[in-house]
Amino acid sequence: EIVLTQSPATLSLSPGERATLSCRASQSVSSYLAWYQKKPGQAPRLLIYDASDRATGIPARFSGSGSGTDFTLTISSLEPEDFAVYYCQQRSNWPKTFGQGTKLEIK
Amino acid sequence: EVHLVESGGGLVKPGGSLTLSCAASGFTFSTYSMNWVRQAPGKGLEWVSSISSSSSYIYYADSAKGRFTISRDNAKNSLYLRMNSLRAEDTAVYYCTSSGSYGRGYFDYWGQGTLVTVSS
């Protein structure tokens, strides 16, 4: 099973600041990595797939990078609605696995 | 617009059974793989099971293998999860998700979830 480790566990930033979230895989997943946003009481939302492609309707301030085992989600300038929990997920191998999440909170 | 609406959650005793349903609309259901993903209270997301568009391929997480059965009815645009021998650790919000808009294996659309509580 591929283990995804996200860091940091919690990130405290202010609106307008840049957020950088990390996801590291226990073995190579090539570029088969996605990022999701989860807010309390809401369904998760797919943000990024194949490491760097934005899903339909996702604002350009969200970007993804990386390949192999190291990946990054960057939010260039935080909006109030961006404070949430973010999960990475790999589709390279079964079982599909998620990271444990990074909570992005308002400082 | 894509809609996935789960139903069938509720309170069940340990060892009991429950069947979750998911009604899909707004896309060509029969061409998409479908999945169940869950989130236990205060925990992260966990993939549970997947089924291919024609039901030819079915996969389960180890935690679900032997106890859960995923199925679909393309004529009814519906996805199901039969859960037997339920345990306290199965308590979670269960989400119905689709895969296919962005490649197999990503969860592109999600329902709002249905809560399953396993407790005596």
PDB file of C-alpha atoms in Angstrom:
ATOM      1  CA  GLU A   1       0.000   0.000   0.000  1.00  0.00           C
ATOM      2  CA  ILE A   2       1.275   3.443  -0.899  1.00  0.00           C
ATOM      3  CA  VAL A   3       1.374   5.735   2.124  1.00  0.00           C
ATOM      4  CA  LEU A   4       0.944   9.461   1.560  1.00  0.00           C
ATOM      5  CA  THR A   5       2.352  11.754   4.224  1.00  0.00           C
ATOM      6  CA  GLN A   6       1.190  15.355   4.267  1.00  0.00           C
ATOM      7  CA  SER A   7       2.939  18.253   5.953  1.00  0.00           C
ATOM      8  CA  PRO A   8       2.442  20.318   7.892  1.00  0.00           C
ATOM      9  CA  ALA A   9      -0.502  18.933   9.817  1.00  0.00           C
ATOM     10  CA  THR A  10      -1.747  22.473  10.436  1.00  0.00           C
ATOM     11  CA  LEU A  11      -0.839  25.666   8.602  1.00  0.00           C
ATOM     12  CA  SER A  12      -1.802  29.026  10.081  1.00  0.00           C
ATOM     13  CA  LEU A  13      -1.831  31.888   7.606  1.00  0.00           C
ATOM     14  CA  SER A  14      -3.659  35.133   6.905  1.00  0.00           C
ATOM     15  CA  PRO A  15      -5.804  36.015   3.885  1.00  0.00           C
ATOM     16  CA  GLY A  16      -3.626  37.252   1.061  1.00  0.00           C
ATOM     17  CA  GLU A  17      -0.664  35.100   2.055  1.00  0.00           C
ATOM     18  CA  ARG A  18       0.769  32.222   0.018  1.00  0.00           C
ATOM     19  CA  ALA A  19       0.139  28.658   1.184  1.00  0.00           C
ATOM     20  CA  THR A  20       2.419  25.749   0.375  1.00  0.00           C
ATOM     21  CA  LEU A  21       1.240  22.239   1.273  1.00  0.00           C
ATOM     22  CA  SER A  22       3.328  19.111   0.842  1.00  0.00           C
ATOM     23  CA  CYS A  23       2.513  15.473   0.096  1.00  0.00           C
ATOM     24  CA  ARG A  24       5.148  12.754   0.040  1.00  0.00           C
ATOM     25  CA  ALA A  25       4.511   9.223  -1.245  1.00  0.00           C
ATOM     26  CA  SER A  26       6.183   6.101   0.144  1.00  0.00           C
ATOM     27  CA  GLN A  27       6.973   5.027  -3.430  1.00  0.00           C
ATOM     28  CA  SER A  28       6.679   6.637  -6.815  1.00  0.00           C
ATOM     29  CA  VAL A  29       3.172   7.436  -8.018  1.00  0.00           C
ATOM     30  CA  SER A  30       4.448   9.066 -11.223  1.00  0.00           C
ATOM     31  CA  SER A  31       2.097  12.044 -11.730  1.00  0.00           C
ATOM     32  CA  TYR A  32      -1.017  10.203 -10.581  1.00  0.00           C
ATOM     33  CA  LEU A  33      -1.792  12.458  -7.667  1.00  0.00           C
ATOM     34  CA  ALA A  34      -4.804  14.601  -6.852  1.00  0.00           C
ATOM     35  CA  TRP A  35      -5.627  17.263  -4.286  1.00  0.00           C
ATOM     36  CA  TYR A  36      -9.037  17.760  -2.625  1.00  0.00           C
ATOM     37  CA  GLN A  37     -10.496  20.482  -0.449  1.00  0.00           C
ATOM     38  CA  LYS A  38     -12.805  19.529   2.419  1.00  0.00           C
ATOM     39  CA  LYS A  39     -14.880  21.958   4.443  1.00  0.00           C
ATOM     40  CA  PRO A  40     -16.964  20.958   7.493  1.00  0.00           C
ATOM     41  CA  GLY A  41     -20.380  19.676   6.518  1.00  0.00           C
ATOM     42  CA  GLN A  42     -19.545  19.733   2.824  1.00  0.00           C
ATOM     43  CA  ALA A  43     -18.471  17.101   0.352  1.00  0.00           C
ATOM     44  CA  PRO A  44     -14.828  17.093  -0.693  1.00  0.00           C
ATOM     45  CA  ARG A  45     -14.017  18.905  -3.921  1.00  0.00           C
ATOM     46  CA  LEU A  46     -11.437  17.844  -6.480  1.00  0.00           C
ATOM     47  CA  LEU A  47      -8.979  20.682  -7.067  1.00  0.00           C
ATOM     48  CA  ILE A  48      -5.990  19.225  -8.902  1.00  0.00           C
ATOM     49  CA  TYR A  49      -5.483  15.962 -10.791  1.00  0.00           C
ATOM     50  CA  ASP A  50      -2.441  14.402 -12.421  1.00  0.00           C
ATOM     51  CA  ALA A  51      -0.316  16.481 -10.039  1.00  0.00           C
ATOM     52  CA  SER A  52      -0.724  19.800 -11.838  1.00  0.00           C
ATOM     53  CA  ASP A  53      -3.971  19.999 -13.812  1.00  0.00           C
ATOM     54  CA  ARG A  54      -6.794  22.066 -12.366  1.00  0.00           C
ATOM     55  CA  ALA A  55     -10.280  20.565 -12.362  1.00  0.00           C
ATOM     56  CA  THR A  56     -13.060  22.486 -14.069  1.00  0.00           C
ATOM     57  CA  GLY A  57     -14.019  25.661 -12.258  1.00  0.00           C
ATOM     58  CA  ILE A  58     -11.037  25.717  -9.888  1.00  0.00           C
ATOM     59  CA  PRO A  59      -9.529  29.195  -9.546  1.00  0.00           C
ATOM     60  CA  ALA A  60      -6.093  29.832 -10.970  1.00  0.00           C
ATOM     61  CA  ARG A  61      -4.691  30.665  -7.521  1.00  0.00           C
ATOM     62  CA  PHE A  62      -4.593  26.888  -6.907  1.00  0.00           C
ATOM     63  CA  SER A  63      -1.639  25.130  -8.502  1.00  0.00           C
ATOM     64  CA  GLY A  64       0.009  21.764  -8.121  1.00  0.00           C
ATOM     65  CA  SER A  65       3.482  20.501  -8.881  1.00  0.00           C
ATOM     66  CA  GLY A  66       5.701  17.489  -8.440  1.00  0.00           C
ATOM     67  CA  SER A  67       6.181  13.958  -9.672  1.00  0.00           C
ATOM     68  CA  GLY A  68       7.447  10.679  -8.346  1.00  0.00           C
ATOM     69  CA  THR A  69       7.250  10.950  -4.570  1.00  0.00           C
ATOM     70  CA  ASP A  70       7.148  14.671  -3.776  1.00  0.00           C
ATOM     71  CA  PHE A  71       4.224  16.944  -4.508  1.00  0.00           C
ATOM     72  CA  THR A  72       3.137  20.454  -3.617  1.00  0.00           C
ATOM     73  CA  LEU A  73      -0.172  22.291  -3.604  1.00  0.00           C
ATOM     74  CA  THR A  74       0.237  26.060  -3.712  1.00  0.00           C
ATOM     75  CA  ILE A  75      -2.450  28.657  -3.103  1.00  0.00           C
ATOM     76  CA  SER A  76      -0.941  31.886  -4.366  1.00  0.00           C
ATOM     77  CA  SER A  77      -3.037  34.375  -2.376  1.00  0.00           C
ATOM     78  CA  LEU A  78      -5.418  33.018   0.217  1.00  0.00           C
ATOM     79  CA  GLU A  79      -9.068  33.962   0.070  1.00  0.00           C
ATOM     80  CA  PRO A  80     -11.305  33.595   3.162  1.00  0.00           C
ATOM     81  CA  GLU A  81     -13.072  30.619   1.562  1.00  0.00           C
ATOM     82  CA  ASP A  82      -9.804  28.697   1.149  1.00  0.00           C
ATOM     83  CA  PHE A  83      -9.473  27.859   4.834  1.00  0.00           C
ATOM     84  CA  ALA A  84     -10.266  24.160   4.951  1.00  0.00           C
ATOM     85  CA  VAL A  85      -8.622  20.750   5.135  1.00  0.00           C
ATOM     86  CA  TYR A  86      -6.678  19.583   2.091  1.00  0.00           C
ATOM     87  CA  TYR A  87      -6.030  15.963   1.166  1.00  0.00           C
ATOM     88  CA  CYS A  88      -3.781  14.406  -1.431  1.00  0.00           C
ATOM     89  CA  GLN A  89      -4.723  11.085  -3.072  1.00  0.00           C
ATOM     90  CA  GLN A  90      -2.898   8.699  -5.384  1.00  0.00           C
ATOM     91  CA  ARG A  91      -4.383   6.637  -8.180  1.00  0.00           C
ATOM     92  CA  SER A  92      -1.188   4.869  -9.203  1.00  0.00           C
ATOM     93  CA  ASN A  93      -1.883   1.636  -7.333  1.00  0.00           C
ATOM     94  CA  TRP A  94      -4.681  -0.182  -5.567  1.00  0.00           C
ATOM     95  CA  PRO A  95      -5.738   0.508  -2.911  1.00  0.00           C
ATOM     96  CA  LYS A  96      -6.357   4.173  -3.654  1.00  0.00           C
ATOM     97  CA  THR A  97      -4.991   6.047  -0.675  1.00  0.00           C
ATOM     98  CA  PHE A  98      -5.305   9.511   0.825  1.00  0.00           C
ATOM     99  CA  GLY A  99      -2.920  11.511   2.917  1.00  0.00           C
ATOM    100  CA  GLN A 100      -3.961  12.330   6.463  1.00  0.00           C
ATOM    101  CA  GLY A 101      -4.757  15.939   5.566  1.00  0.00           C
ATOM    102  CA  THR A 102      -3.413  19.426   6.178  1.00  0.00           C
ATOM    103  CA  LYS A 103      -5.653  21.857   8.026  1.00  0.00           C
ATOM    104  CA  LEU A 104      -5.293  25.386   6.690  1.00  0.00           C
ATOM    105  CA  GLU A 105      -6.502  27.747   9.387  1.00  0.00           C
ATOM    106  CA  ILE A 106      -6.795  31.495   9.724  1.00  0.00           C
ATOM    107  CA  LYS A 107      -3.991  33.080  11.705  1.00  0.00           C
TER     108      LYS A 107
ATOM    109  CA  GLU B   1     -25.402  19.474 -13.420  1.00  0.00           C
ATOM    110  CA  VAL B   2     -24.098  16.347 -11.718  1.00  0.00           C
ATOM    111  CA  HIS B   3     -26.030  15.144  -8.686  1.00  0.00           C
ATOM    112  CA  LEU B   4     -25.158  12.209  -6.443  1.00  0.00           C
ATOM    113  CA  VAL B   5     -27.613  11.611  -3.621  1.00  0.00           C
ATOM    114  CA  GLU B   6     -26.883   8.994  -0.983  1.00  0.00           C
ATOM    115  CA  SER B   7     -29.469   7.364   1.243  1.00  0.00           C
ATOM    116  CA  GLY B   8     -29.790   4.443   3.606  1.00  0.00           C
ATOM    117  CA  GLY B   9     -27.557   5.530   6.451  1.00  0.00           C
ATOM    118  CA  GLY B  10     -28.621   5.311  10.066  1.00  0.00           C
ATOM    119  CA  LEU B  11     -28.011   3.707  13.435  1.00  0.00           C
ATOM    120  CA  VAL B  12     -27.252  -0.014  13.434  1.00  0.00           C
ATOM    121  CA  LYS B  13     -26.033  -2.394  16.132  1.00  0.00           C
ATOM    122  CA  PRO B  14     -22.624  -4.085  15.913  1.00  0.00           C
ATOM    123  CA  GLY B  15     -22.916  -7.163  13.730  1.00  0.00           C
ATOM    124  CA  GLY B  16     -25.872  -5.694  11.863  1.00  0.00           C
ATOM    125  CA  SER B  17     -26.326  -4.906   8.193  1.00  0.00           C
ATOM    126  CA  LEU B  18     -27.167  -1.865   6.129  1.00  0.00           C
ATOM    127  CA  THR B  19     -27.475  -1.061   2.440  1.00  0.00           C
ATOM    128  CA  LEU B  20     -26.504   2.350   1.141  1.00  0.00           C
ATOM    129  CA  SER B  21     -27.852   3.673  -2.146  1.00  0.00           C
ATOM    130  CA  CYS B  22     -26.710   6.469  -4.409  1.00  0.00           C
ATOM    131  CA  ALA B  23     -28.924   8.018  -7.077  1.00  0.00           C
ATOM    132  CA  ALA B  24     -27.011   9.659  -9.896  1.00  0.00           C
ATOM    133  CA  SER B  25     -28.117  12.252 -12.407  1.00  0.00           C
ATOM    134  CA  GLY B  26     -26.653  14.858 -14.735  1.00  0.00           C
ATOM    135  CA  PHE B  27     -24.092  12.613 -16.420  1.00  0.00           C
ATOM    136  CA  THR B  28     -23.930   9.355 -18.353  1.00  0.00           C
ATOM    137  CA  PHE B  29     -23.817   7.066 -15.327  1.00  0.00           C
ATOM    138  CA  SER B  30     -23.210   3.901 -17.334  1.00  0.00           C
ATOM    139  CA  THR B  31     -19.859   5.178 -18.616  1.00  0.00           C
ATOM    140  CA  TYR B  32     -18.350   6.106 -15.252  1.00  0.00           C
ATOM    141  CA  SER B  33     -16.668   4.006 -12.615  1.00  0.00           C
ATOM    142  CA  MET B  34     -18.194   4.610  -9.194  1.00  0.00           C
ATOM    143  CA  ASN B  35     -16.844   4.489  -5.693  1.00  0.00           C
ATOM    144  CA  TRP B  36     -17.588   4.728  -1.995  1.00  0.00           C
ATOM    145  CA  VAL B  37     -15.311   6.826   0.195  1.00  0.00           C
ATOM    146  CA  ARG B  38     -15.868   7.328   3.917  1.00  0.00           C
ATOM    147  CA  GLN B  39     -14.796   9.703   6.657  1.00  0.00           C
ATOM    148  CA  ALA B  40     -14.967   8.616  10.273  1.00  0.00           C
ATOM    149  CA  PRO B  41     -15.650  11.331  12.857  1.00  0.00           C
ATOM    150  CA  GLY B  42     -12.571  13.505  13.286  1.00  0.00           C
ATOM    151  CA  LYS B  43     -10.588  11.411  10.816  1.00  0.00           C
ATOM    152  CA  GLY B  44      -9.435  11.674   7.226  1.00  0.00           C
ATOM    153  CA  LEU B  45     -10.827  10.300   3.982  1.00  0.00           C
ATOM    154  CA  GLU B  46     -10.689   6.553   3.333  1.00  0.00           C
ATOM    155  CA  TRP B  47     -11.436   4.816   0.039  1.00  0.00           C
ATOM    156  CA  VAL B  48     -13.808   1.870   0.586  1.00  0.00           C
ATOM    157  CA  SER B  49     -14.724   0.291  -2.754  1.00  0.00           C
ATOM    158  CA  SER B  50     -14.856   0.852  -6.512  1.00  0.00           C
ATOM    159  CA  ILE B  51     -16.824  -0.670  -9.379  1.00  0.00           C
ATOM    160  CA  SER B  52     -16.178  -0.234 -13.093  1.00  0.00           C
ATOM    161  CA  SER B  53     -18.799   1.048 -15.499  1.00  0.00           C
ATOM    162  CA  SER B  54     -20.005  -2.410 -16.537  1.00  0.00           C
ATOM    163  CA  SER B  55     -19.373  -4.029 -13.133  1.00  0.00           C
ATOM    164  CA  SER B  56     -16.562  -6.100 -14.618  1.00  0.00           C
ATOM    165  CA  TYR B  57     -14.002  -4.878 -12.125  1.00  0.00           C
ATOM    166  CA  ILE B  58     -14.628  -4.501  -8.401  1.00  0.00           C
ATOM    167  CA  TYR B  59     -12.151  -3.528  -5.721  1.00  0.00           C
ATOM    168  CA  TYR B  60     -12.347  -3.288  -1.943  1.00  0.00           C
ATOM    169  CA  ALA B  61     -10.212  -1.839   0.803  1.00  0.00           C
ATOM    170  CA  ASP B  62      -8.952  -4.496   3.199  1.00  0.00           C
ATOM    171  CA  SER B  63     -11.273  -3.029   5.845  1.00  0.00           C
ATOM    172  CA  ALA B  64     -14.279  -3.807   3.626  1.00  0.00           C
ATOM    173  CA  LYS B  65     -13.234  -7.081   2.025  1.00  0.00           C
ATOM    174  CA  GLY B  66     -15.512  -9.985   2.884  1.00  0.00           C
ATOM    175  CA  ARG B  67     -18.090  -7.772   4.604  1.00  0.00           C
ATOM    176  CA  PHE B  68     -19.120  -5.134   2.062  1.00  0.00           C
ATOM    177  CA  THR B  69     -20.513  -5.638  -1.457  1.00  0.00           C
ATOM    178  CA  ILE B  70     -20.603  -2.889  -4.049  1.00  0.00           C
ATOM    179  CA  SER B  71     -23.017  -3.082  -6.959  1.00  0.00           C
ATOM    180  CA  ARG B  72     -24.697  -0.868  -9.515  1.00  0.00           C
ATOM    181  CA  ASP B  73     -27.773  -0.775 -11.715  1.00  0.00           C
ATOM    182  CA  ASN B  74     -27.048   1.242 -14.853  1.00  0.00           C
ATOM    183  CA  ALA B  75     -30.702   1.116 -15.896  1.00  0.00           C
ATOM    184  CA  LYS B  76     -31.622   2.901 -12.676  1.00  0.00           C
ATOM    185  CA  ASN B  77     -28.529   5.151 -12.506  1.00  0.00           C
ATOM    186  CA  SER B  78     -27.891   3.796  -9.052  1.00  0.00           C
ATOM    187  CA  LEU B  79     -24.964   2.615  -6.952  1.00  0.00           C
ATOM    188  CA  TYR B  80     -25.223   0.453  -3.840  1.00  0.00           C
ATOM    189  CA  LEU B  81     -23.117  -0.683  -0.908  1.00  0.00           C
ATOM    190  CA  ARG B  82     -24.303  -3.652   1.105  1.00  0.00           C
ATOM    191  CA  MET B  83     -22.552  -3.664   4.477  1.00  0.00           C
ATOM    192  CA  ASN B  84     -22.657  -6.749   6.704  1.00  0.00           C
ATOM    193  CA  SER B  85     -21.056  -7.577  10.045  1.00  0.00           C
ATOM    194  CA  LEU B  86     -20.788  -3.909  10.874  1.00  0.00           C
ATOM    195  CA  ARG B  87     -18.303  -2.783  13.510  1.00  0.00           C
ATOM    196  CA  ALA B  88     -17.974   0.374  15.580  1.00  0.00           C
ATOM    197  CA  GLU B  89     -15.027   1.403  13.395  1.00  0.00           C
ATOM    198  CA  ASP B  90     -17.333   1.479  10.347  1.00  0.00           C
ATOM    199  CA  THR B  91     -19.033   4.540  11.835  1.00  0.00           C
ATOM    200  CA  ALA B  92     -18.508   7.282   9.254  1.00  0.00           C
ATOM    201  CA  VAL B  93     -20.046   9.500   6.646  1.00  0.00           C
ATOM    202  CA  TYR B  94     -20.148   7.488   3.440  1.00  0.00           C
ATOM    203  CA  TYR B  95     -19.759   9.382   0.182  1.00  0.00           C
ATOM    204  CA  CYS B  96     -20.765   8.186  -3.252  1.00  0.00           C
ATOM    205  CA  THR B  97     -18.237   9.384  -5.826  1.00  0.00           C
ATOM    206  CA  SER B  98     -17.717   9.108  -9.559  1.00  0.00           C
ATOM    207  CA  SER B  99     -14.510   8.581 -11.508  1.00  0.00           C
ATOM    208  CA  GLY B 100     -13.895   9.263 -15.160  1.00  0.00           C
ATOM    209  CA  SER B 101     -13.979  12.962 -15.934  1.00  0.00           C
ATOM    210  CA  TYR B 102     -10.266  13.332 -15.226  1.00  0.00           C
ATOM    211  CA  GLY B 103      -8.990   9.789 -15.572  1.00  0.00           C
ATOM    212  CA  ARG B 104      -9.711   6.594 -13.738  1.00  0.00           C
ATOM    213  CA  GLY B 105      -9.037   6.571 -10.042  1.00  0.00           C
ATOM    214  CA  TYR B 106      -9.752  10.166  -9.126  1.00  0.00           C
ATOM    215  CA  PHE B 107     -12.954  11.099  -7.360  1.00  0.00           C
ATOM    216  CA  ASP B 108     -14.391  13.845  -9.517  1.00  0.00           C
ATOM    217  CA  TYR B 109     -17.944  14.272  -8.225  1.00  0.00           C
ATOM    218  CA  TRP B 110     -19.185  13.627  -4.689  1.00  0.00           C
ATOM    219  CA  GLY B 111     -22.532  13.308  -3.000  1.00  0.00           C
ATOM    220  CA  GLN B 112     -23.252  15.032   0.294  1.00  0.00           C
ATOM    221  CA  GLY B 113     -22.813  11.793   2.185  1.00  0.00           C
ATOM    222  CA  THR B 114     -24.904   9.601   4.457  1.00  0.00           C
ATOM    223  CA  LEU B 115     -24.008   8.938   8.087  1.00  0.00           C
ATOM    224  CA  VAL B 116     -23.671   5.381   9.313  1.00  0.00           C
ATOM    225  CA  THR B 117     -23.451   4.930  13.073  1.00  0.00           C
ATOM    226  CA  VAL B 118     -22.626   1.510  14.473  1.00  0.00           C
ATOM    227  CA  SER B 119     -23.420   1.408  18.174  1.00  0.00           C
ATOM    228  CA  SER B 120     -25.294  -0.702  20.689  1.00  0.00           C
TER     229      SER B 120
END
